[in-house]
């Protein structure tokens, strides 16, 4: 069962409060409710203050049970959270509707919201490429400076630029229009074009599109493309076009067939006819840790063999290193580089290209959301080791310096400010939850005493110590302070028949718990005794837990 839409905080989760699964049956709800009622019933306490606090907690448990025990209320809560139970939430659907009808109503409203979002979505994409000619840094001739006292500074210039942008305009659930345009300039001359593409999804197995374009370089363009899934493991695309220019009409066509060779491997066969006719076959293997491509092309004017390999590190920055070799009639090119995620929406990549007769180039790429920024830097037309060294070491040293001095401090400051704001916003609520938890612990004392006596008589489950919150176990973070609360009493109170079962939900909503470190990763650590033997376990905040277990047993030496 899905979590509620716009769900309330974990501490307000009715399922967590009753310690039941979201798929809990009426019998499971009733058993948990009766257990908590016996614990919090006001008539069990003579002290006026304890009686008042017990009454508040009793009413909270009663409210949770009333909502989850009623199929209609439960359906509303599952879809909309506690807000859906208020007057405004009930106005969304008629009270007489069944849970199934409520879900259908919600799905209808969700489809309407999706339609509105579809109409508002444009999905802009853009590319900016700035080509830099830095050959004067390495290709200068000594005789050019014989007559110049002290020489002169090397000349570095921008010799080409390219800008392209596209936006999508959803027309219906199946039809989309894409408008794109580009401008290019190279050594003082350039031009641009504009394209309109109309795409229709014909079925779950295919789609088709029509393309119209015009520009001051190539002239009008008309094209058509179709995609079709032939089998669950095979698909193909086909396209054709007409390019109009002062030299006449240039037709072109291409088709590609792809097939899953295994779970991680794809095979492609492509044929292209036109001004650059060619046939290409390739094999691509993509796994969790690597990406490999082998391609062979026979065509006019270029034929080549290409191999590339990329290794993916399993770190939070999604670091990748890659290398490729491409050889053909045009010469040979070797490329190597790296790519890394530098923020939530940004990826930075650098590639060094060394080839004959191209020379040495450095390509920098920054992806920011749906925008791409390219900076190809041509260093030399020759194969100079010095150019290759500086193209490799320069970007690496600059990246490390910027990451250490600017990016890391900035990201750390941003996270600290965000965490501070979350804590300030929830301070009042957390203080209330803390007071409720402390009251619950006081009300549990008598029940816990009886449970421990019963468990000790049969050498059952005794919770010796239990902590919940943020633990610091990494030596590199020894300056950080652990933020935990003692939850020994609340967990012992949940023990029944020498078993403790916690459902797959955040523990902050359990009776006697609260969140001691808002916005930070939390865990539950238990030290318990069963059959006279010590056990210990560390569980994630949202992990289900069932004890005792043999795997938690501690050795006698420990």
Coordinates of C-alpha atoms in Angstrom, one line a residue:
X1 CA 0.0 0.0 0.0
X2 CA 1.4 3.4 -0.9
X3 CA 2.3 6.1 1.5
X4 CA -0.3 8.8 1.9
X5 CA -0.2 11.7 -0.5
X6 CA 1.3 14.7 1.1
X7 CA 1.7 12.5 4.2
X8 CA 2.2 13.9 7.6
X9 CA 5.5 13.5 9.5
X10 CA 6.6 10.1 10.6
X11 CA 5.7 10.9 14.2
X12 CA 2.1 11.3 13.2
X13 CA 1.8 8.0 11.3
X14 CA -1.1 6.1 12.7
X15 CA 0.3 2.8 11.5
X16 CA 3.6 3.5 13.3
X17 CA 1.7 4.6 16.5
X18 CA -0.1 1.2 16.6
X19 CA 3.1 -0.6 15.4
X20 CA 1.2 -2.4 12.6
X21 CA 1.8 -3.0 8.9
X22 CA 0.1 -0.8 6.3
X23 CA -1.6 -4.0 5.1
X24 CA -2.7 -4.9 8.7
X25 CA -5.9 -6.8 9.1
X26 CA -8.8 -5.9 11.4
X27 CA -7.6 -8.5 13.9
X28 CA -4.1 -7.1 14.0
X29 CA -5.4 -3.6 14.5
X30 CA -7.7 -4.7 17.3
X31 CA -5.0 -6.6 19.1
X32 CA -2.6 -3.7 19.0
X33 CA -5.3 -1.2 20.0
X34 CA -6.3 -3.3 23.1
X35 CA -2.7 -3.6 24.2
X36 CA -2.2 0.2 24.1
X37 CA -5.6 0.8 25.7
X38 CA -4.5 -1.3 28.7
X39 CA -1.4 0.7 28.9
X40 CA -2.8 4.2 28.6
X41 CA -6.3 3.9 30.1
X42 CA -6.8 6.9 32.5
X43 CA -8.6 4.8 35.1
X44 CA -5.4 3.0 35.9
X45 CA -3.7 6.1 37.3
X46 CA -4.6 7.9 40.5
X47 CA -2.1 10.8 40.2
X48 CA -4.1 13.7 38.6
X49 CA -1.3 14.8 36.3
X50 CA -0.5 11.2 35.1
X51 CA -4.2 10.7 34.6
X52 CA -4.5 13.8 32.4
X53 CA -1.5 12.8 30.3
X54 CA -2.7 9.2 30.0
X55 CA -6.1 10.5 28.8
X56 CA -4.4 12.5 26.0
X57 CA -2.4 9.5 24.8
X58 CA -5.4 7.3 25.1
X59 CA -7.4 9.6 22.9
X60 CA -4.6 9.7 20.3
X61 CA -4.5 5.9 20.2
X62 CA -8.3 5.8 20.0
X63 CA -8.3 8.3 17.1
X64 CA -5.7 6.2 15.2
X65 CA -7.7 3.0 15.7
X66 CA -11.0 4.6 14.7
X67 CA -9.5 5.9 11.4
X68 CA -7.8 2.6 10.5
X69 CA -10.6 0.4 11.6
X70 CA -13.2 2.1 9.3
X71 CA -12.6 1.1 5.7
X72 CA -13.7 4.4 4.3
X73 CA -11.7 6.5 6.7
X74 CA -8.7 4.3 6.2
X75 CA -8.9 4.7 2.4
X76 CA -9.1 8.5 2.8
X77 CA -6.1 8.4 5.2
X78 CA -4.0 6.1 2.9
X79 CA -4.5 8.5 0.0
X80 CA -4.5 12.0 1.6
X81 CA -3.0 11.6 5.1
X82 CA -4.4 13.3 8.2
X83 CA -5.4 16.3 6.2
X84 CA -7.8 14.2 4.2
X85 CA -9.7 13.4 7.3
X86 CA -10.5 17.1 7.9
X87 CA -13.6 18.8 6.5
X88 CA -11.8 20.0 3.4
X89 CA -10.5 16.5 2.7
X90 CA -14.0 14.9 3.1
X91 CA -15.4 17.3 0.6
X92 CA -13.3 15.7 -2.1
X93 CA -15.5 12.5 -2.1
X94 CA -18.9 11.6 -1.0
X95 CA -19.1 9.9 2.4
X96 CA -21.3 7.1 1.1
X97 CA -18.7 5.9 -1.4
X98 CA -16.9 2.6 -0.8
X99 CA -13.1 2.4 -0.4
X100 CA -12.8 1.1 -4.0
X101 CA -14.9 4.1 -5.2
X102 CA -12.8 6.5 -3.2
X103 CA -9.7 5.2 -4.8
X104 CA -11.2 5.5 -8.3
X105 CA -12.2 9.1 -7.4
X106 CA -8.7 9.8 -6.3
X107 CA -7.2 8.2 -9.5
X108 CA -9.5 10.4 -11.6
X109 CA -8.4 13.5 -9.8
X110 CA -4.8 12.4 -10.1
X111 CA -5.3 12.0 -13.9
X112 CA -6.7 15.5 -14.1
X113 CA -3.7 16.9 -12.2
X114 CA -1.4 15.0 -14.5
X115 CA -3.2 16.5 -17.5
X116 CA -2.7 20.0 -16.2
X117 CA 0.9 19.3 -15.4
X118 CA 1.3 17.9 -18.9
X119 CA 0.0 21.1 -20.4
X120 CA 2.4 23.2 -18.3
X121 CA 5.5 21.1 -19.0
X122 CA 7.9 22.3 -21.7
X123 CA 11.0 20.3 -20.8
X124 CA 13.5 22.8 -22.2
X125 CA 16.9 21.4 -23.3
X126 CA 19.8 23.4 -24.5
X127 CA 23.5 23.2 -25.5
X128 CA 26.1 25.8 -25.6
X129 CA 29.5 25.0 -27.2
X130 CA 32.4 27.3 -27.2
X131 CA 35.5 26.2 -29.2
X132 CA 38.9 27.5 -28.2
X133 CA 42.0 27.6 -30.3
X134 CA 45.0 27.4 -28.0
X135 CA 47.5 26.0 -30.4
X136 CA 49.7 29.1 -30.0
X137 CA 50.6 27.7 -26.5
X138 CA 52.5 24.7 -27.9
X139 CA 53.0 25.3 -31.7
X140 CA 54.9 28.6 -31.6
X141 CA 58.1 28.7 -33.7
X142 CA 61.2 30.1 -32.2
X143 CA 62.1 32.3 -35.2
X144 CA 58.8 34.2 -34.7
X145 CA 60.3 35.7 -31.5
X146 CA 63.9 36.4 -32.5
X147 CA 63.1 40.0 -33.2
X148 CA 60.7 40.5 -30.2
X149 CA 62.5 41.5 -27.0
X150 CA 61.2 39.2 -24.3
X151 CA 58.9 37.4 -26.7
X152 CA 55.1 37.9 -26.6
X153 CA 52.1 36.3 -24.8
X154 CA 50.6 33.3 -26.6
X155 CA 47.4 34.1 -28.6
X156 CA 44.3 32.1 -27.4
X157 CA 41.1 32.8 -29.2
X158 CA 37.5 31.6 -29.5
X159 CA 37.1 30.3 -33.1
X160 CA 33.7 28.7 -33.0
X161 CA 30.4 28.8 -31.1
X162 CA 27.2 26.8 -31.3
X163 CA 24.0 27.4 -29.4
X164 CA 20.9 25.1 -29.6
X165 CA 17.6 25.1 -27.7
X166 CA 14.5 23.0 -27.8
X167 CA 11.2 23.0 -25.9
X168 CA 8.3 20.5 -25.8
X169 CA 4.6 21.4 -26.1
X170 CA 2.4 18.5 -25.2
X171 CA -0.8 18.7 -27.3
X172 CA -2.6 15.6 -25.9
X173 CA -1.6 12.6 -23.9
X174 CA -0.3 11.0 -27.1
X175 CA 0.8 14.0 -29.2
X176 CA 3.8 16.2 -28.6
X177 CA 5.3 19.1 -30.6
X178 CA 9.0 19.9 -30.2
X179 CA 10.3 23.3 -31.4
X180 CA 14.1 23.6 -31.7
X181 CA 16.6 26.0 -33.2
X182 CA 20.4 26.5 -33.4
X183 CA 23.0 29.1 -34.3
X184 CA 26.6 28.3 -35.3
X185 CA 29.6 30.4 -36.2
X186 CA 33.1 29.4 -37.2
X187 CA 36.0 31.8 -38.0
X188 CA 33.6 34.7 -38.6
X189 CA 31.0 32.9 -40.7
X190 CA 27.9 31.0 -39.6
X191 CA 24.2 30.5 -39.8
X192 CA 21.2 28.9 -38.1
X193 CA 18.1 26.8 -38.5
X194 CA 14.8 26.1 -36.9
X195 CA 12.9 22.8 -36.7
X196 CA 9.4 21.7 -35.8
X197 CA 8.8 18.0 -34.9
X198 CA 5.4 16.5 -34.4
X199 CA 5.4 13.2 -32.5
X200 CA 2.5 10.8 -31.9
X201 CA 2.6 7.6 -29.7
X202 CA 0.5 5.2 -31.8
X203 CA 0.5 2.3 -29.3
X204 CA 2.5 0.8 -26.5
X205 CA 4.7 -0.7 -29.1
X206 CA 5.6 2.3 -31.3
X207 CA 5.5 5.9 -32.3
X208 CA 6.0 8.1 -35.3
X209 CA 7.1 11.7 -36.0
X210 CA 7.2 14.3 -38.7
X211 CA 9.9 16.9 -38.9
X212 CA 9.9 20.3 -40.8
X213 CA 12.9 22.6 -40.9
X214 CA 14.4 25.7 -42.5
X215 CA 17.7 27.4 -42.3
X216 CA 20.0 29.8 -44.1
X217 CA 22.7 27.2 -44.8
X218 CA 20.9 23.9 -45.7
X219 CA 17.5 25.2 -46.8
X220 CA 14.1 23.6 -46.1
X221 CA 13.9 20.1 -44.7
X222 CA 11.2 17.5 -44.5
X223 CA 11.6 14.2 -42.6
X224 CA 9.7 11.3 -41.1
X225 CA 10.7 8.7 -38.5
X226 CA 9.0 5.7 -37.0
X227 CA 9.8 3.4 -34.0
X228 CA 8.4 -0.1 -33.5
X229 CA 8.9 -2.9 -30.9
X230 CA 9.0 -6.0 -33.0
X231 CA 9.4 -8.4 -30.1
X232 CA 10.0 -8.0 -26.3
X233 CA 13.7 -8.2 -27.1
X234 CA 14.0 -6.5 -30.5
X235 CA 13.0 -3.1 -31.9
X236 CA 13.8 -1.0 -35.0
X237 CA 13.7 2.6 -36.2
X238 CA 13.4 3.9 -39.8
X239 CA 13.6 7.4 -41.1
X240 CA 13.8 9.3 -44.4
X241 CA 14.1 12.9 -45.4
X242 CA 14.4 15.5 -48.1
X243 CA 16.9 18.3 -47.9
X244 CA 16.3 21.2 -50.3
X245 CA 19.1 23.5 -51.3
X246 CA 20.4 25.6 -54.2
X247 CA 22.1 22.5 -55.5
X248 CA 18.9 20.6 -55.7
X249 CA 17.1 18.0 -53.5
X250 CA 19.2 15.6 -51.4
X251 CA 17.2 12.6 -50.2
X252 CA 18.5 10.5 -47.3
X253 CA 17.3 7.4 -45.4
X254 CA 18.4 5.2 -42.6
X255 CA 17.2 2.2 -40.6
X256 CA 18.4 0.6 -37.4
X257 CA 17.6 -2.7 -35.8
X258 CA 18.5 -3.5 -32.1
X259 CA 18.3 -6.7 -30.2
X260 CA 18.8 -7.6 -26.5
X261 CA 21.6 -10.3 -26.6
X262 CA 21.3 -10.8 -22.9
X263 CA 20.2 -8.8 -19.8
X264 CA 23.0 -6.3 -20.1
X265 CA 24.0 -6.5 -23.8
X266 CA 22.5 -4.9 -26.9
X267 CA 23.4 -5.5 -30.5
X268 CA 22.8 -2.8 -33.2
X269 CA 22.8 -2.9 -37.0
X270 CA 22.4 0.4 -38.8
X271 CA 22.3 1.3 -42.5
X272 CA 22.5 4.9 -43.7
X273 CA 22.0 6.1 -47.3
X274 CA 22.7 9.7 -48.5
X275 CA 25.6 12.1 -48.7
X276 CA 27.5 9.9 -46.1
X277 CA 26.3 6.4 -46.8
X278 CA 27.5 3.7 -44.3
X279 CA 26.7 0.5 -42.6
X280 CA 27.5 0.2 -38.9
X281 CA 27.3 -2.7 -36.5
X282 CA 27.9 -2.4 -32.8
X283 CA 27.7 -4.2 -29.5
X284 CA 27.0 -2.3 -26.3
X285 CA 27.3 -3.9 -22.8
X286 CA 26.1 -1.9 -19.9
X287 CA 26.3 -3.2 -16.3
X288 CA 26.2 -1.6 -12.9
X289 CA 30.0 -1.1 -12.8
X290 CA 31.0 -0.8 -16.5
X291 CA 30.0 0.2 -20.0
X292 CA 31.7 -1.3 -23.1
X293 CA 31.1 -0.5 -26.8
X294 CA 32.6 -2.2 -29.9
X295 CA 31.6 -0.7 -33.3
X296 CA 32.6 -1.2 -36.9
X297 CA 31.6 1.1 -39.7
X298 CA 32.1 0.6 -43.5
X299 CA 31.1 3.6 -45.5
X300 CA 31.8 6.7 -47.6
X301 CA 33.8 8.8 -46.8
X302 CA 34.8 7.1 -43.5
X303 CA 35.3 3.6 -42.3
X304 CA 36.5 2.9 -38.8
X305 CA 36.8 0.5 -35.9
X306 CA 36.0 1.8 -32.4
X307 CA 36.3 0.4 -28.9
X308 CA 35.5 2.2 -25.7
X309 CA 35.3 1.2 -22.0
X310 CA 33.9 3.0 -19.0
X311 CA 34.3 2.0 -15.4
X312 CA 31.6 3.2 -12.9
X313 CA 32.7 3.7 -9.3
X314 CA 30.0 2.8 -6.7
X315 CA 30.2 6.1 -4.8
X316 CA 27.7 8.9 -4.1
X317 CA 29.4 11.2 -6.7
X318 CA 28.8 8.6 -9.4
X319 CA 32.4 8.9 -10.6
X320 CA 33.3 7.3 -14.0
X321 CA 36.6 6.9 -15.9
X322 CA 36.6 6.1 -19.6
X323 CA 39.0 5.3 -22.4
X324 CA 38.4 4.7 -26.2
X325 CA 40.4 3.9 -29.3
X326 CA 39.1 4.8 -32.8
X327 CA 41.0 4.0 -36.0
X328 CA 40.1 4.3 -39.7
X329 CA 40.8 5.9 -43.0
X330 CA 40.9 9.3 -41.3
X331 CA 43.7 8.3 -38.8
X332 CA 43.7 7.1 -35.2
X333 CA 42.4 8.8 -32.1
X334 CA 42.9 7.8 -28.5
X335 CA 40.6 9.4 -25.8
X336 CA 40.6 9.1 -22.0
X337 CA 38.8 11.0 -19.4
X338 CA 36.6 11.1 -16.3
X339 CA 33.1 12.2 -15.2
X340 CA 31.8 13.1 -11.8
X341 CA 28.6 14.4 -10.2
X342 CA 29.5 17.7 -8.4
X343 CA 26.0 18.6 -7.1
X344 CA 22.5 17.2 -7.1
X345 CA 21.8 18.4 -10.7
X346 CA 25.3 19.0 -12.2
X347 CA 27.8 16.6 -13.8
X348 CA 31.3 17.7 -14.8
X349 CA 33.4 15.7 -17.4
X350 CA 36.8 16.1 -19.0
X351 CA 38.2 14.2 -21.9
X352 CA 41.7 14.3 -23.5
X353 CA 41.9 13.4 -27.2
X354 CA 45.2 12.4 -28.9
X355 CA 45.2 11.5 -32.5
X356 CA 46.8 11.6 -36.0
X357 CA 46.4 14.0 -37.7
X358 CA 44.2 15.8 -35.2
X359 CA 46.8 16.5 -32.6
X360 CA 45.9 17.0 -28.9
X361 CA 42.6 18.4 -27.6
X362 CA 40.9 18.9 -24.3
X363 CA 37.1 18.6 -24.1
X364 CA 35.3 20.0 -21.0
X365 CA 31.6 19.3 -20.4
X366 CA 29.2 20.6 -17.8
X367 CA 25.7 19.2 -17.5
X368 CA 23.3 21.3 -15.4
X369 CA 19.8 19.8 -15.3
X370 CA 18.8 19.7 -19.0
X371 CA 21.4 22.2 -20.1
X372 CA 24.8 21.2 -21.6
X373 CA 27.9 23.4 -21.8
X374 CA 30.8 22.3 -24.0
X375 CA 34.3 23.7 -24.1
X376 CA 36.5 21.9 -26.7
X377 CA 40.0 23.3 -26.5
X378 CA 42.4 22.5 -29.4
X379 CA 46.0 22.6 -27.9
X380 CA 48.2 21.5 -30.8
X381 CA 48.2 19.9 -34.3
X382 CA 51.2 17.7 -33.3
X383 CA 51.7 14.8 -31.0
X384 CA 53.5 16.6 -28.2
X385 CA 53.9 14.9 -24.8
X386 CA 53.9 18.2 -23.0
X387 CA 50.5 19.1 -24.4
X388 CA 49.1 15.7 -23.4
X389 CA 50.6 16.1 -19.9
X390 CA 49.1 19.6 -19.3
X391 CA 45.7 18.6 -20.8
X392 CA 45.6 15.7 -18.2
X393 CA 47.2 17.3 -15.1
X394 CA 45.8 20.9 -15.5
X395 CA 42.0 20.1 -15.3
X396 CA 42.6 17.6 -12.5
X397 CA 44.6 20.0 -10.3
X398 CA 42.1 22.8 -10.9
X399 CA 39.2 20.5 -10.1
X400 CA 40.7 19.3 -6.8
X401 CA 41.5 22.9 -5.8
X402 CA 38.0 24.2 -6.6
X403 CA 36.4 21.2 -5.0
X404 CA 38.5 21.6 -1.8
X405 CA 38.4 25.4 -1.5
X406 CA 35.0 26.3 -2.9
X407 CA 32.5 23.5 -3.7
X408 CA 32.9 21.4 -0.5
X409 CA 32.6 24.3 1.9
X410 CA 29.6 25.7 0.0
X411 CA 27.7 22.4 -0.1
X412 CA 28.4 21.9 3.6
X413 CA 27.2 25.4 4.5
X414 CA 24.0 24.8 2.4
X415 CA 23.3 21.5 4.1
X416 CA 23.8 23.0 7.6
X417 CA 21.5 26.0 6.8
X418 CA 18.8 23.6 5.4
X419 CA 19.1 21.4 8.5
X420 CA 19.0 24.3 10.8
X421 CA 15.8 25.7 9.1
X422 CA 14.1 22.2 9.4
X423 CA 15.0 22.1 13.1
X424 CA 13.7 25.5 13.7
X425 CA 10.4 24.8 11.8
X426 CA 9.8 21.6 13.7
X427 CA 11.1 22.7 17.1
X428 CA 7.7 23.2 18.6
X429 CA 6.3 20.0 17.3
X430 CA 9.4 18.0 18.4
X431 CA 9.1 19.5 21.9
X432 CA 5.5 18.4 22.1
X433 CA 6.4 14.9 20.9
X434 CA 9.3 14.7 23.4
X435 CA 6.9 15.5 26.2
X436 CA 4.4 12.9 25.0
X437 CA 7.2 10.3 24.8
X438 CA 8.4 11.1 28.3
X439 CA 4.8 10.8 29.6
X440 CA 4.4 7.5 27.8
X441 CA 7.5 6.1 29.4
X442 CA 6.1 7.1 32.9
X443 CA 2.8 5.4 32.1
X444 CA 4.6 2.3 30.9
X445 CA 6.7 1.7 34.1
X446 CA 4.2 -0.6 35.8
X447 CA 3.5 -2.6 32.7
X448 CA 7.2 -3.0 32.0
X449 CA 7.8 -4.3 35.5
X450 CA 5.2 -7.0 35.0
X451 CA 6.5 -7.9 31.6
X452 CA 10.1 -8.2 32.9
X453 CA 9.0 -10.4 35.8
X454 CA 7.1 -12.7 33.4
X455 CA 10.0 -12.9 31.0
X456 CA 12.6 -13.5 33.7
X457 CA 10.5 -16.4 35.1
X458 CA 10.9 -18.2 31.7
X459 CA 14.3 -16.9 30.7
X460 CA 12.7 -14.9 27.9
X461 CA 13.4 -11.7 26.2
X462 CA 14.8 -8.8 28.3
X463 CA 15.8 -5.5 26.7
X464 CA 18.9 -4.4 28.7
X465 CA 19.6 -1.2 26.8
X466 CA 18.1 0.4 23.7
X467 CA 19.1 3.7 22.0
X468 CA 17.5 5.5 19.0
X469 CA 19.0 8.3 17.0
X470 CA 22.2 9.2 15.3
X471 CA 25.3 7.1 16.2
X472 CA 28.9 8.2 15.3
X473 CA 30.9 5.1 14.7
X474 CA 33.2 6.4 11.9
X475 CA 36.6 7.5 13.3
X476 CA 36.8 10.3 10.7
X477 CA 33.7 11.8 12.3
X478 CA 34.8 11.6 15.9
X479 CA 34.3 15.3 16.4
X480 CA 30.6 14.9 15.8
X481 CA 28.3 14.3 18.8
X482 CA 26.0 11.3 18.9
X483 CA 22.3 12.3 19.3
X484 CA 20.4 9.4 20.8
X485 CA 17.6 8.8 23.3
X486 CA 17.0 5.9 25.6
X487 CA 14.1 3.7 24.4
X488 CA 14.7 0.7 26.6
X489 CA 11.3 1.0 28.4
X490 CA 9.2 1.6 25.3
X491 CA 10.7 -1.5 23.5
X492 CA 10.4 -3.7 26.6
X493 CA 6.7 -2.7 26.7
X494 CA 6.2 -4.0 23.2
X495 CA 7.6 -7.5 24.1
X496 CA 5.0 -10.2 23.9
X497 CA 5.5 -13.9 24.3
X498 CA 9.3 -13.4 24.3
X499 CA 9.2 -11.7 20.9
X500 CA 9.6 -8.1 19.7
X501 CA 8.3 -7.2 16.3
X502 CA 8.7 -3.8 14.7
X503 CA 7.1 -3.0 11.3
X504 CA 8.8 -1.5 8.3
X505 CA 8.3 2.2 9.3
X506 CA 10.2 5.1 10.9
X507 CA 10.6 4.4 14.6
X508 CA 9.9 8.0 15.7
X509 CA 6.1 7.3 15.7
X510 CA 6.3 4.4 18.1
X511 CA 4.9 5.0 21.7
X512 CA 7.6 6.5 23.9
X513 CA 9.8 7.5 20.9
X514 CA 10.4 10.9 19.3
X515 CA 12.9 12.3 16.7
X516 CA 16.1 13.4 18.5
X517 CA 17.9 14.6 15.3
X518 CA 15.5 16.0 12.6
X519 CA 16.8 15.6 9.1
X520 CA 19.6 13.2 10.0
X521 CA 20.0 9.5 9.5
X522 CA 18.9 7.5 12.5
X523 CA 19.3 3.9 13.7
X524 CA 18.0 1.7 16.5
X525 CA 20.6 -0.2 18.7
X526 CA 19.6 -2.9 21.1
X527 CA 21.4 -5.0 23.7
X528 CA 19.1 -7.7 24.9
X529 CA 19.2 -11.0 26.7
X530 CA 17.4 -14.2 25.7
X531 CA 17.8 -17.6 27.3
X532 CA 20.5 -16.1 29.5
X533 CA 22.6 -15.2 26.4
X534 CA 23.6 -11.6 25.4
X535 CA 22.5 -10.4 22.0
X536 CA 23.1 -7.1 20.1
X537 CA 21.7 -5.6 16.9
X538 CA 21.8 -2.3 15.0
X539 CA 18.8 -1.7 12.7
X540 CA 18.1 1.1 10.3
X541 CA 15.3 3.6 11.1
X542 CA 12.8 2.2 8.5
X543 CA 13.9 -1.4 8.6
X544 CA 11.6 -4.1 10.0
X545 CA 13.0 -5.8 13.1
X546 CA 12.2 -9.1 14.7
X547 CA 14.0 -10.4 17.8
X548 CA 15.4 -12.6 19.1
X549 CA 17.6 -14.0 16.4
X550 CA 20.5 -16.3 16.4
X551 CA 22.6 -14.0 14.3
X552 CA 22.4 -11.3 17.0
X553 CA 24.1 -13.5 19.5
X554 CA 27.4 -12.2 21.1
X555 CA 30.4 -14.4 21.7
X556 CA 31.4 -15.1 25.3
X557 CA 34.6 -13.1 24.7
X558 CA 32.7 -10.1 23.5

